[in-house]
Amino acid sequence: SSVSGGGPSEEQPVTLQLMLGVVRALYSSLKQYLRGPLEVVYTKLYLAVLEDRKTSEPIKEVVLEGLLDLASMPSFLADLYVNYDCSLHSQNLYERTIKFVCKHSFPVSGVFSNSQLLAFHVLLAALDSMHKLADRTASPTNHTTTELREVDRLMRLKLRKRRYAAAADMFNRDPPKALQMLKAAGLLNTPRDTAQFLKVGHGLEKRVVGEYLGERDEINQQVLEEFANQFHWSGDTLLEALRGFLESFLLPGESQKIERITEAFAKAYYKQDKFGVFKSCDAVHIFTFSIIMLNSDQHNPNVKKRMTVEDFIRNNRGVNEKTDFAREYLEEVFRSINEDQIKLKAEDQVSPSGPTSPAGPSPPPASSAGGPERWLALAVRESQFSGGFCGIGDTGHHAEEMYLSVWGPVVAALSVVCETSDPRHPVMESAFRGLSVAGSVAGRFGVHSALDNLVANMSKTTMLSSWPTAQAAIIFGRSPKAQRAFREVVALAVEYGDQLREGWRAVLDCVLTLQCAKIIHIDFLGDGAGGE
């Protein structure tokens, strides 16, 4: 049952807490065997619940406590990054997690809810993890050739994933132009490469993908064939396979395009079918078309007289090379379609995060046949073909990429918390510590923009540039928070001054304001120059 929306029962948070504890234990002990299932569970049990605006505060608190437990584990976030963010077939779970906790950490009028405080502590745990990984990159370590090759492979995959995401928006507007751009970049050399790009689906509109696959041009047909062959249906019934296939794009409305797509599906499924139900590829094709027609008949509100199970059985007589399918089989197909529609329209496939999430392909919706059991079955099967769990996350090789992908929202969240929090609240001290850690990691990796941003934001907290000199001096003298912010600005300037660019303007504004107010005295000329 769903844990989001409405008020939770008394038992619901306790049950959820137990479930999250099981997930933590499975990750800790068996993660190397559970790459696919962990993605499904983490997406549905953590992220989907947290991102749902209908989720109640008590439920959100329980999930964030569970997330904090995971984020406090030494390699959890790095494992998310290397196994999912660096995989073409997975969502960007690390990036999605950090961006959520950053957004949810923003207080309302300076007041923190329990869930906002928990989200903020998850953010701090993530920063501590990145800092430790950064320290590891600085210390000389002997890595095997195999590890270094794996690091290089993952970096290339992540780069390809980013380029795919950048090309997705163009594909939604102009498919040929987007594919030509990817081809020029050396990412699409064969129809199989193009099929992989369409199946990964990072931000691609399902409607546009379906239209492209249904075109009759030779290259489109080659891509369609490769697209169908990328699915793994061994052990799936025809209906299960068809549901999975049609979840990856929207079927076009034109009958000729539907015919071409269902024919490619039939060929791919017939090669993998282990049940022996079908005597030919043509039988698969005809019956697939029949299922799609049944689905429209049963769920189209404009149909007045709906097909009965007897009508469906009669329509499929002799389809299997002049023989009939078993009556029980046809009745089961009819019942499944009648109770659980195959989603064929864009409005039917909108997920909580939107119809086209740039984070990557999602598991099947909760309403689809088989529910959570089917997600897990699909995840286990896909993980068999996309590689096992990668255990090199804690080596620190990807720490810089991890920081670069999220430093913007991280710095923004820390700065807002620091600026709006009550000086008497412990969260202010935590925010300053977080800013210091973020600056240390930025300095370690030479991320000039992050350092400039940090210094500029903290200089605003000093209030020294917001008022005329006399007023600024009074406010500064009365505000422990402003004084602490100034110390952090100076510390960053001293430690990483050679990496600051625009940030020096903010540093000098603060120093000169205090100099003019005679709070500090700096002899810019120095004793040796004859200054006073």
Coordinates of C-alpha atoms in Angstrom, one line a residue:
S1 CA 0.0 0.0 0.0
S2 CA 1.1 3.6 -0.5
V3 CA 2.8 5.4 2.3
S4 CA 2.2 8.9 0.8
G5 CA -0.8 11.1 0.9
G6 CA -3.3 11.8 3.7
G7 CA -2.7 11.2 7.4
P8 CA -0.9 8.0 8.3
S9 CA -2.4 5.5 10.6
E10 CA -0.7 4.8 13.9
E11 CA 0.9 1.6 12.6
Q12 CA 2.0 3.1 9.3
P13 CA 5.2 4.9 10.5
V14 CA 6.2 2.0 12.6
T15 CA 5.8 -0.5 9.7
L16 CA 7.7 1.9 7.4
Q17 CA 10.5 2.3 9.9
L18 CA 10.9 -1.5 10.0
M19 CA 10.9 -1.7 6.2
L20 CA 13.6 1.0 6.0
G21 CA 15.7 -0.9 8.5
V22 CA 15.5 -4.0 6.4
V23 CA 16.6 -2.0 3.3
R24 CA 19.6 -0.7 5.3
A25 CA 20.5 -4.2 6.4
L26 CA 20.2 -5.6 2.8
Y27 CA 22.4 -2.8 1.5
S28 CA 25.0 -3.2 4.2
S29 CA 25.3 -7.0 3.8
L30 CA 24.1 -8.0 0.3
K31 CA 24.5 -4.9 -1.9
Q32 CA 26.8 -6.7 -4.3
Y33 CA 23.9 -9.0 -5.3
L34 CA 21.1 -6.5 -5.3
R35 CA 22.0 -3.7 -7.7
G36 CA 18.7 -3.7 -9.6
P37 CA 16.3 -4.3 -6.7
L38 CA 18.0 -1.7 -4.6
E39 CA 17.4 0.9 -7.3
V40 CA 13.7 0.0 -7.4
V41 CA 13.3 0.0 -3.6
Y42 CA 15.3 3.2 -3.1
T43 CA 13.3 5.0 -5.9
K44 CA 9.9 3.9 -4.7
L45 CA 10.4 3.7 -0.9
Y46 CA 12.6 6.8 -0.4
L47 CA 12.5 9.3 -3.3
A48 CA 9.0 8.8 -4.6
V49 CA 7.6 9.2 -1.0
L50 CA 9.7 12.2 -0.2
E51 CA 9.0 14.0 -3.5
D52 CA 5.3 13.5 -3.3
R53 CA 3.7 16.7 -2.0
K54 CA 0.9 14.7 -0.4
T55 CA 3.2 12.8 1.9
S56 CA 2.4 13.6 5.5
E57 CA 5.0 15.1 7.8
P58 CA 5.2 12.0 10.1
I59 CA 5.9 9.7 7.1
K60 CA 8.4 12.2 5.7
E61 CA 10.3 12.3 9.0
V62 CA 10.5 8.5 9.1
V63 CA 11.8 8.3 5.6
L64 CA 14.4 11.1 6.2
E65 CA 15.6 9.3 9.3
G66 CA 16.1 6.2 7.2
L67 CA 17.9 8.2 4.6
L68 CA 20.1 9.8 7.2
D69 CA 21.1 6.4 8.4
L70 CA 22.1 5.4 4.9
A71 CA 23.9 8.7 4.1
S72 CA 25.9 8.3 7.3
M73 CA 27.4 5.1 6.0
P74 CA 30.9 5.7 4.6
S75 CA 30.3 4.6 1.0
F76 CA 26.5 4.9 0.4
L77 CA 26.4 8.1 -1.6
A78 CA 29.5 7.1 -3.6
D79 CA 27.8 3.8 -4.3
L80 CA 24.7 5.6 -5.6
Y81 CA 26.8 7.7 -7.9
V82 CA 29.0 5.0 -9.5
N83 CA 26.2 2.4 -9.8
Y84 CA 23.3 4.5 -10.9
D85 CA 24.4 8.1 -11.9
C86 CA 27.1 6.5 -14.0
S87 CA 24.8 4.0 -15.6
L88 CA 23.0 4.6 -18.9
H89 CA 20.1 2.4 -17.7
S90 CA 19.5 4.0 -14.3
Q91 CA 18.3 7.2 -12.8
N92 CA 20.6 9.8 -11.3
L93 CA 19.8 8.7 -7.8
Y94 CA 22.7 10.5 -6.1
E95 CA 22.0 13.8 -7.8
R96 CA 18.3 13.5 -7.3
T97 CA 18.8 12.7 -3.5
I98 CA 21.1 15.7 -2.9
K99 CA 18.9 18.1 -4.8
F100 CA 15.9 17.0 -2.8
V101 CA 17.5 17.5 0.6
C102 CA 18.9 20.8 -0.5
K103 CA 15.5 22.1 -1.6
H104 CA 13.7 20.7 1.5
S105 CA 16.3 22.2 3.9
F106 CA 15.0 25.8 3.1
P107 CA 13.3 27.0 6.2
V108 CA 9.9 28.9 6.1
S109 CA 10.4 32.3 7.7
G110 CA 13.4 31.0 9.6
V111 CA 11.4 28.2 11.3
F112 CA 12.5 24.6 10.7
S113 CA 10.1 21.7 10.7
N114 CA 11.4 18.4 11.9
S115 CA 11.6 17.0 8.4
Q116 CA 13.6 20.1 7.2
L117 CA 16.1 19.6 10.0
L118 CA 16.5 16.0 9.1
A119 CA 17.0 16.9 5.4
F120 CA 19.6 19.4 6.4
H121 CA 21.5 16.8 8.4
V122 CA 21.4 14.4 5.4
L123 CA 23.0 17.3 3.5
L124 CA 25.7 17.7 6.1
A125 CA 26.3 13.9 6.1
A126 CA 26.7 14.0 2.3
L127 CA 29.3 16.9 2.6
D128 CA 31.2 14.9 5.3
S129 CA 31.2 11.9 2.9
M130 CA 32.5 14.0 0.0
H131 CA 35.2 15.5 2.3
K132 CA 36.5 12.1 3.3
L133 CA 36.5 11.0 -0.3
A134 CA 38.4 14.1 -1.2
D135 CA 41.0 13.3 1.5
R136 CA 41.4 9.9 0.0
T137 CA 42.3 11.3 -3.4
A138 CA 45.0 13.4 -1.8
S139 CA 46.7 10.4 -0.1
P140 CA 48.8 8.1 -2.3
T141 CA 47.1 4.7 -2.8
N142 CA 48.0 1.8 -4.9
H143 CA 45.1 0.9 -7.2
T144 CA 45.0 -2.1 -9.4
T145 CA 44.9 -1.8 -13.2
T146 CA 41.4 -3.3 -13.1
E147 CA 40.2 -0.6 -10.7
L148 CA 41.6 2.2 -12.9
R149 CA 40.0 0.8 -16.0
E150 CA 36.7 0.6 -14.2
V151 CA 37.0 4.2 -13.1
D152 CA 37.7 5.2 -16.7
R153 CA 34.8 3.2 -18.0
L154 CA 32.4 4.8 -15.5
M155 CA 33.6 8.3 -16.3
R156 CA 33.0 7.7 -20.0
L157 CA 29.5 6.3 -19.3
K158 CA 28.7 9.4 -17.2
L159 CA 29.9 11.7 -20.0
R160 CA 27.8 9.8 -22.5
K161 CA 24.8 10.0 -20.2
R162 CA 25.2 13.8 -19.9
R163 CA 25.4 14.2 -23.7
Y164 CA 22.4 12.0 -24.1
A165 CA 20.5 14.3 -21.7
A166 CA 21.6 17.4 -23.5
A167 CA 20.5 15.9 -26.8
A168 CA 17.1 14.8 -25.5
D169 CA 15.6 18.3 -25.6
M170 CA 16.6 18.7 -29.2
F171 CA 15.3 15.3 -30.1
N172 CA 11.9 16.2 -28.7
R173 CA 11.8 19.2 -31.1
D174 CA 13.8 17.8 -34.1
P175 CA 14.8 14.1 -34.0
P176 CA 16.9 14.0 -37.1
K177 CA 19.0 17.1 -36.0
A178 CA 19.5 15.6 -32.5
L179 CA 20.7 12.3 -33.9
Q180 CA 23.0 14.0 -36.4
M181 CA 24.5 16.0 -33.5
L182 CA 25.1 12.8 -31.5
K183 CA 26.5 11.1 -34.6
A184 CA 29.0 14.0 -35.1
A185 CA 30.1 13.6 -31.5
G186 CA 30.9 9.9 -32.2
L187 CA 28.1 8.6 -29.9
L188 CA 25.8 7.1 -32.5
N189 CA 27.6 5.0 -35.0
T190 CA 25.1 2.2 -35.6
P191 CA 21.3 1.7 -35.5
R192 CA 21.9 -0.2 -32.2
D193 CA 23.5 2.9 -30.7
T194 CA 20.5 5.0 -31.6
A195 CA 18.1 2.3 -30.2
Q196 CA 20.0 2.4 -26.9
F197 CA 19.7 6.2 -26.8
L198 CA 15.9 5.9 -27.3
K199 CA 15.5 3.1 -24.7
V200 CA 17.6 4.9 -22.0
G201 CA 15.1 7.8 -22.4
H202 CA 16.8 10.6 -20.4
G203 CA 14.3 13.4 -20.8
L204 CA 12.9 12.0 -24.1
E205 CA 9.2 12.5 -24.8
K206 CA 7.6 9.1 -25.2
R207 CA 5.3 10.4 -27.9
V208 CA 8.2 11.6 -30.0
V209 CA 10.0 8.3 -29.5
G210 CA 7.0 6.3 -30.6
E211 CA 6.5 8.5 -33.7
Y212 CA 10.2 8.0 -34.7
L213 CA 10.1 4.2 -34.3
G214 CA 6.9 4.0 -36.4
E215 CA 8.3 5.8 -39.4
R216 CA 8.7 3.7 -42.6
D217 CA 12.2 4.9 -43.6
E218 CA 14.8 2.2 -43.7
I219 CA 17.0 3.7 -40.9
N220 CA 13.9 4.0 -38.7
Q221 CA 13.1 0.4 -39.2
Q222 CA 16.6 -0.7 -38.4
V223 CA 16.5 1.3 -35.2
L224 CA 13.1 -0.2 -34.4
E225 CA 14.4 -3.7 -34.8
E226 CA 17.4 -3.0 -32.6
F227 CA 15.2 -1.2 -30.0
A228 CA 12.9 -4.3 -29.7
N229 CA 15.9 -6.6 -29.4
Q230 CA 17.2 -4.7 -26.4
F231 CA 14.4 -6.0 -24.2
H232 CA 14.9 -9.2 -22.2
W233 CA 11.7 -11.2 -22.1
S234 CA 12.9 -14.7 -21.3
G235 CA 10.3 -16.0 -18.8
D236 CA 7.7 -13.3 -19.5
T237 CA 4.3 -14.1 -21.0
L238 CA 3.3 -12.2 -24.1
L239 CA 1.2 -9.8 -22.1
E240 CA 3.9 -9.1 -19.6
A241 CA 6.4 -8.4 -22.4
L242 CA 4.0 -6.2 -24.2
R243 CA 3.3 -4.1 -21.1
G244 CA 7.0 -3.5 -20.6
F245 CA 7.6 -2.7 -24.2
L246 CA 4.8 -0.1 -24.4
E247 CA 5.9 1.5 -21.2
S248 CA 9.0 2.7 -22.9
F249 CA 7.2 4.9 -25.5
L250 CA 3.8 6.0 -26.6
L251 CA 2.2 4.0 -29.4
P252 CA 1.4 6.3 -32.4
G253 CA -2.2 6.7 -33.5
E254 CA -1.6 5.9 -37.1
S255 CA -2.5 2.2 -37.9
Q256 CA 0.4 1.7 -40.3
K257 CA 2.9 2.8 -37.6
I258 CA 1.3 0.5 -35.0
E259 CA 1.6 -2.3 -37.5
R260 CA 5.3 -1.8 -38.0
I261 CA 6.0 -1.5 -34.2
T262 CA 3.9 -4.6 -33.3
E263 CA 5.6 -6.6 -36.0
A264 CA 9.1 -5.7 -34.6
F265 CA 7.9 -6.6 -31.1
A266 CA 6.5 -9.9 -32.3
K267 CA 9.8 -10.9 -34.0
A268 CA 11.8 -10.0 -30.9
Y269 CA 9.4 -11.8 -28.5
Y270 CA 9.1 -14.9 -30.6
K271 CA 12.9 -15.4 -30.6
Q272 CA 12.9 -15.3 -26.7
D273 CA 9.6 -17.1 -26.0
K274 CA 10.1 -20.2 -23.8
F275 CA 6.5 -21.1 -23.2
G276 CA 5.8 -22.6 -26.6
V277 CA 2.4 -21.0 -26.8
F278 CA 2.9 -19.6 -30.3
K279 CA 3.6 -21.6 -33.4
S280 CA 4.9 -18.7 -35.5
C281 CA 6.0 -15.1 -35.5
D282 CA 2.9 -14.2 -37.4
A283 CA 0.7 -15.7 -34.6
V284 CA 2.5 -13.5 -32.1
H285 CA 2.0 -10.4 -34.3
I286 CA -1.7 -11.0 -34.9
F287 CA -2.4 -11.7 -31.2
T288 CA -0.4 -8.7 -30.1
F289 CA -2.6 -6.5 -32.4
S290 CA -5.7 -8.2 -31.0
I291 CA -4.6 -7.4 -27.4
I292 CA -4.1 -3.7 -28.3
M293 CA -7.6 -3.6 -29.9
L294 CA -9.0 -5.3 -26.8
N295 CA -7.3 -2.7 -24.6
S296 CA -8.9 0.2 -26.6
D297 CA -12.3 -1.5 -26.6
Q298 CA -12.3 -2.0 -22.8
H299 CA -11.1 1.4 -21.7
N300 CA -12.2 3.9 -24.4
P301 CA -15.1 5.9 -22.9
N302 CA -16.6 6.4 -26.4
V303 CA -17.2 2.6 -26.9
K304 CA -20.8 1.9 -26.0
K305 CA -21.0 -1.9 -26.5
R306 CA -17.8 -3.5 -25.1
M307 CA -16.3 -6.8 -26.2
T308 CA -17.1 -9.8 -24.0
V309 CA -14.7 -12.6 -23.2
E310 CA -16.6 -14.8 -25.6
D311 CA -16.2 -12.2 -28.3
F312 CA -12.5 -12.1 -27.6
I313 CA -12.2 -15.8 -27.8
R314 CA -14.2 -15.9 -31.0
N315 CA -12.0 -13.2 -32.6
N316 CA -8.9 -15.2 -32.0
R317 CA -10.0 -18.6 -33.4
G318 CA -7.5 -20.1 -35.7
V319 CA -4.9 -17.3 -35.2
N320 CA -2.2 -19.7 -34.0
E321 CA -1.5 -21.2 -37.4
K322 CA -5.1 -22.3 -37.8
T323 CA -5.3 -23.7 -34.3
D324 CA -6.9 -22.1 -31.2
F325 CA -5.2 -20.8 -28.1
A326 CA -6.2 -22.5 -24.8
R327 CA -9.5 -21.0 -23.5
E328 CA -7.9 -20.5 -20.1
Y329 CA -5.1 -18.5 -21.6
L330 CA -7.4 -16.2 -23.5
E331 CA -9.6 -15.7 -20.4
E332 CA -6.6 -14.7 -18.4
V333 CA -5.5 -12.2 -21.0
F334 CA -9.0 -10.7 -21.2
R335 CA -9.2 -10.5 -17.4
S336 CA -5.8 -8.8 -17.1
I337 CA -6.6 -6.2 -19.7
N338 CA -10.1 -5.6 -18.3
E339 CA -8.7 -5.0 -14.8
D340 CA -5.5 -3.3 -15.7
Q341 CA -5.3 -1.0 -18.7
I342 CA -2.2 -0.8 -20.9
K343 CA -1.4 2.9 -20.8
L344 CA -1.4 4.2 -24.4
K345 CA -1.9 7.9 -23.9
A346 CA 0.5 10.6 -22.5
E347 CA -1.9 11.6 -19.7
D348 CA -2.1 8.0 -18.6
Q349 CA 1.7 7.8 -18.2
V350 CA 2.4 10.9 -16.2
S351 CA 4.5 10.1 -13.1
P352 CA 4.8 12.1 -9.9
S353 CA 7.9 13.8 -11.1
G354 CA 6.4 14.7 -14.5
P355 CA 5.9 13.0 -17.9
T356 CA 9.5 13.2 -18.9
S357 CA 12.0 13.3 -16.1
P358 CA 15.6 14.1 -17.1
A359 CA 16.7 11.9 -14.3
G360 CA 16.3 8.9 -16.5
P361 CA 13.9 6.0 -17.0
S362 CA 11.6 5.1 -14.1
P363 CA 10.4 1.7 -13.0
P364 CA 6.9 0.8 -14.1
P365 CA 4.1 2.8 -12.4
A366 CA 2.6 1.4 -9.2
S367 CA -0.7 0.7 -11.0
S368 CA 0.9 -1.6 -13.6
A369 CA 0.3 -5.3 -13.5
G370 CA 2.1 -7.1 -10.8
G371 CA 2.8 -4.0 -8.7
P372 CA 6.0 -4.0 -6.7
E373 CA 6.7 -7.6 -7.4
R374 CA 6.9 -6.8 -11.1
W375 CA 9.2 -3.8 -10.5
L376 CA 11.6 -6.1 -8.6
A377 CA 11.4 -8.9 -11.2
L378 CA 12.2 -6.4 -14.0
A379 CA 15.0 -4.9 -11.9
V380 CA 16.6 -8.3 -11.2
R381 CA 16.4 -9.2 -14.9
E382 CA 17.8 -5.9 -16.2
S383 CA 20.7 -6.0 -13.6
Q384 CA 21.7 -9.3 -15.1
F385 CA 22.4 -7.6 -18.4
S386 CA 23.6 -4.2 -17.2
G387 CA 26.4 -5.5 -14.9
G388 CA 26.7 -6.2 -11.2
F389 CA 27.2 -3.9 -8.3
C390 CA 30.3 -1.7 -8.6
G391 CA 32.3 -1.5 -5.4
I392 CA 34.9 1.2 -6.2
G393 CA 32.8 4.1 -5.0
D394 CA 34.7 4.5 -1.8
T395 CA 38.1 4.8 -3.5
G396 CA 37.5 8.6 -4.0
H397 CA 38.1 8.6 -7.7
H398 CA 34.7 10.1 -8.4
A399 CA 34.6 12.6 -5.5
E400 CA 35.3 15.6 -7.8
E401 CA 32.5 14.6 -10.2
M402 CA 30.2 14.1 -7.3
Y403 CA 30.9 17.6 -6.0
L404 CA 30.7 19.3 -9.4
S405 CA 27.3 17.8 -10.1
V406 CA 25.7 19.3 -7.0
W407 CA 27.7 22.2 -5.6
G408 CA 25.2 24.8 -6.8
P409 CA 22.2 23.7 -4.8
V410 CA 24.4 22.6 -1.9
V411 CA 26.0 26.1 -1.5
A412 CA 22.6 27.8 -2.0
A413 CA 20.9 25.6 0.7
L414 CA 23.7 26.1 3.2
S415 CA 23.8 29.9 2.6
V416 CA 20.0 30.3 3.1
V417 CA 20.0 28.2 6.3
C418 CA 22.9 30.2 7.6
E419 CA 21.3 33.6 6.7
T420 CA 17.8 32.8 8.0
S421 CA 18.5 30.7 11.1
D422 CA 18.2 32.1 14.6
P423 CA 21.8 32.7 16.0
R424 CA 20.7 30.8 19.2
H425 CA 19.7 27.7 17.2
P426 CA 22.3 24.9 16.9
V427 CA 21.5 24.7 13.2
M428 CA 23.4 28.0 12.6
E429 CA 26.7 26.5 13.8
S430 CA 26.0 23.4 11.7
A431 CA 25.4 25.6 8.6
F432 CA 28.7 27.4 9.1
R433 CA 30.5 24.1 9.5
G434 CA 28.8 22.8 6.3
L435 CA 30.0 26.0 4.5
S436 CA 33.5 25.4 5.7
V437 CA 33.5 21.8 4.5
A438 CA 32.0 22.8 1.2
G439 CA 34.7 25.4 0.8
S440 CA 37.4 22.9 1.7
V441 CA 36.2 20.4 -0.9
A442 CA 35.9 23.1 -3.5
G443 CA 39.4 24.2 -2.8
R444 CA 40.8 20.7 -2.9
F445 CA 39.3 20.2 -6.4
G446 CA 39.9 23.8 -7.6
V447 CA 36.3 24.6 -8.2
H448 CA 36.7 28.4 -8.6
S449 CA 33.0 29.1 -9.2
A450 CA 32.0 27.3 -5.9
L451 CA 34.6 29.2 -3.9
D452 CA 33.5 32.6 -5.4
N453 CA 29.8 31.7 -4.7
L454 CA 30.6 30.7 -1.1
V455 CA 32.5 33.9 -0.3
A456 CA 29.9 36.1 -1.9
N457 CA 27.1 34.5 0.0
M458 CA 28.9 34.6 3.3
S459 CA 29.9 38.3 2.8
K460 CA 26.1 39.1 2.5
T461 CA 25.6 37.4 5.9
T462 CA 28.2 39.8 7.4
M463 CA 25.8 42.7 6.5
L464 CA 28.9 44.9 5.8
S465 CA 28.0 45.6 2.2
S466 CA 24.3 46.1 2.8
W467 CA 24.4 49.4 4.8
P468 CA 26.3 52.7 4.9
T469 CA 29.6 52.3 6.7
A470 CA 28.4 53.7 10.1
Q471 CA 25.2 51.6 10.3
A472 CA 27.0 48.5 9.0
A473 CA 29.6 48.8 11.7
I474 CA 26.9 49.0 14.4
I475 CA 25.0 46.0 13.0
F476 CA 28.2 44.0 12.6
G477 CA 29.2 44.7 16.2
R478 CA 25.9 43.5 17.6
S479 CA 25.6 40.4 15.5
P480 CA 27.6 37.2 16.4
K481 CA 26.4 35.7 13.2
A482 CA 27.8 38.5 11.1
Q483 CA 31.1 38.3 12.9
R484 CA 31.3 34.5 12.4
A485 CA 30.5 34.9 8.7
F486 CA 33.4 37.4 8.4
R487 CA 35.8 35.0 10.1
E488 CA 34.7 32.3 7.5
V489 CA 35.2 34.8 4.6
V490 CA 38.7 35.6 5.8
A491 CA 39.6 31.9 6.4
L492 CA 38.6 31.0 2.9
A493 CA 40.5 34.0 1.4
V494 CA 43.6 33.0 3.4
E495 CA 43.4 29.3 2.5
Y496 CA 42.3 29.5 -1.1
G497 CA 43.0 33.0 -2.1
D498 CA 44.9 31.9 -5.2
Q499 CA 41.8 30.2 -6.5
L500 CA 39.3 33.0 -5.9
R501 CA 38.2 35.1 -8.8
E502 CA 35.2 37.4 -8.4
G503 CA 35.1 36.4 -4.7
W504 CA 38.0 38.8 -4.0
R505 CA 35.6 41.7 -4.6
A506 CA 33.3 40.5 -1.8
V507 CA 36.4 40.0 0.5
L508 CA 37.7 43.5 -0.1
D509 CA 34.2 45.1 0.3
C510 CA 34.0 43.6 3.8
V511 CA 37.6 44.5 4.8
L512 CA 37.4 48.1 3.5
T513 CA 34.0 48.7 5.3
L514 CA 35.6 47.6 8.6
Q515 CA 38.7 49.7 7.8
C516 CA 36.7 52.8 7.1
A517 CA 34.7 52.2 10.3
K518 CA 38.0 52.0 12.1
I519 CA 37.1 48.6 13.5
I520 CA 40.2 47.1 12.1
H521 CA 43.4 48.8 10.9
I522 CA 45.4 47.4 8.0
D523 CA 48.7 49.0 6.9
F524 CA 48.4 48.3 3.2
L525 CA 51.8 49.9 2.5
G526 CA 53.6 47.8 5.1
D527 CA 56.4 49.0 7.5
G528 CA 59.1 48.6 4.9
A529 CA 57.3 51.0 2.5
G530 CA 57.3 53.8 5.0
G531 CA 53.6 53.6 5.7
E532 CA 52.1 54.3 9.2

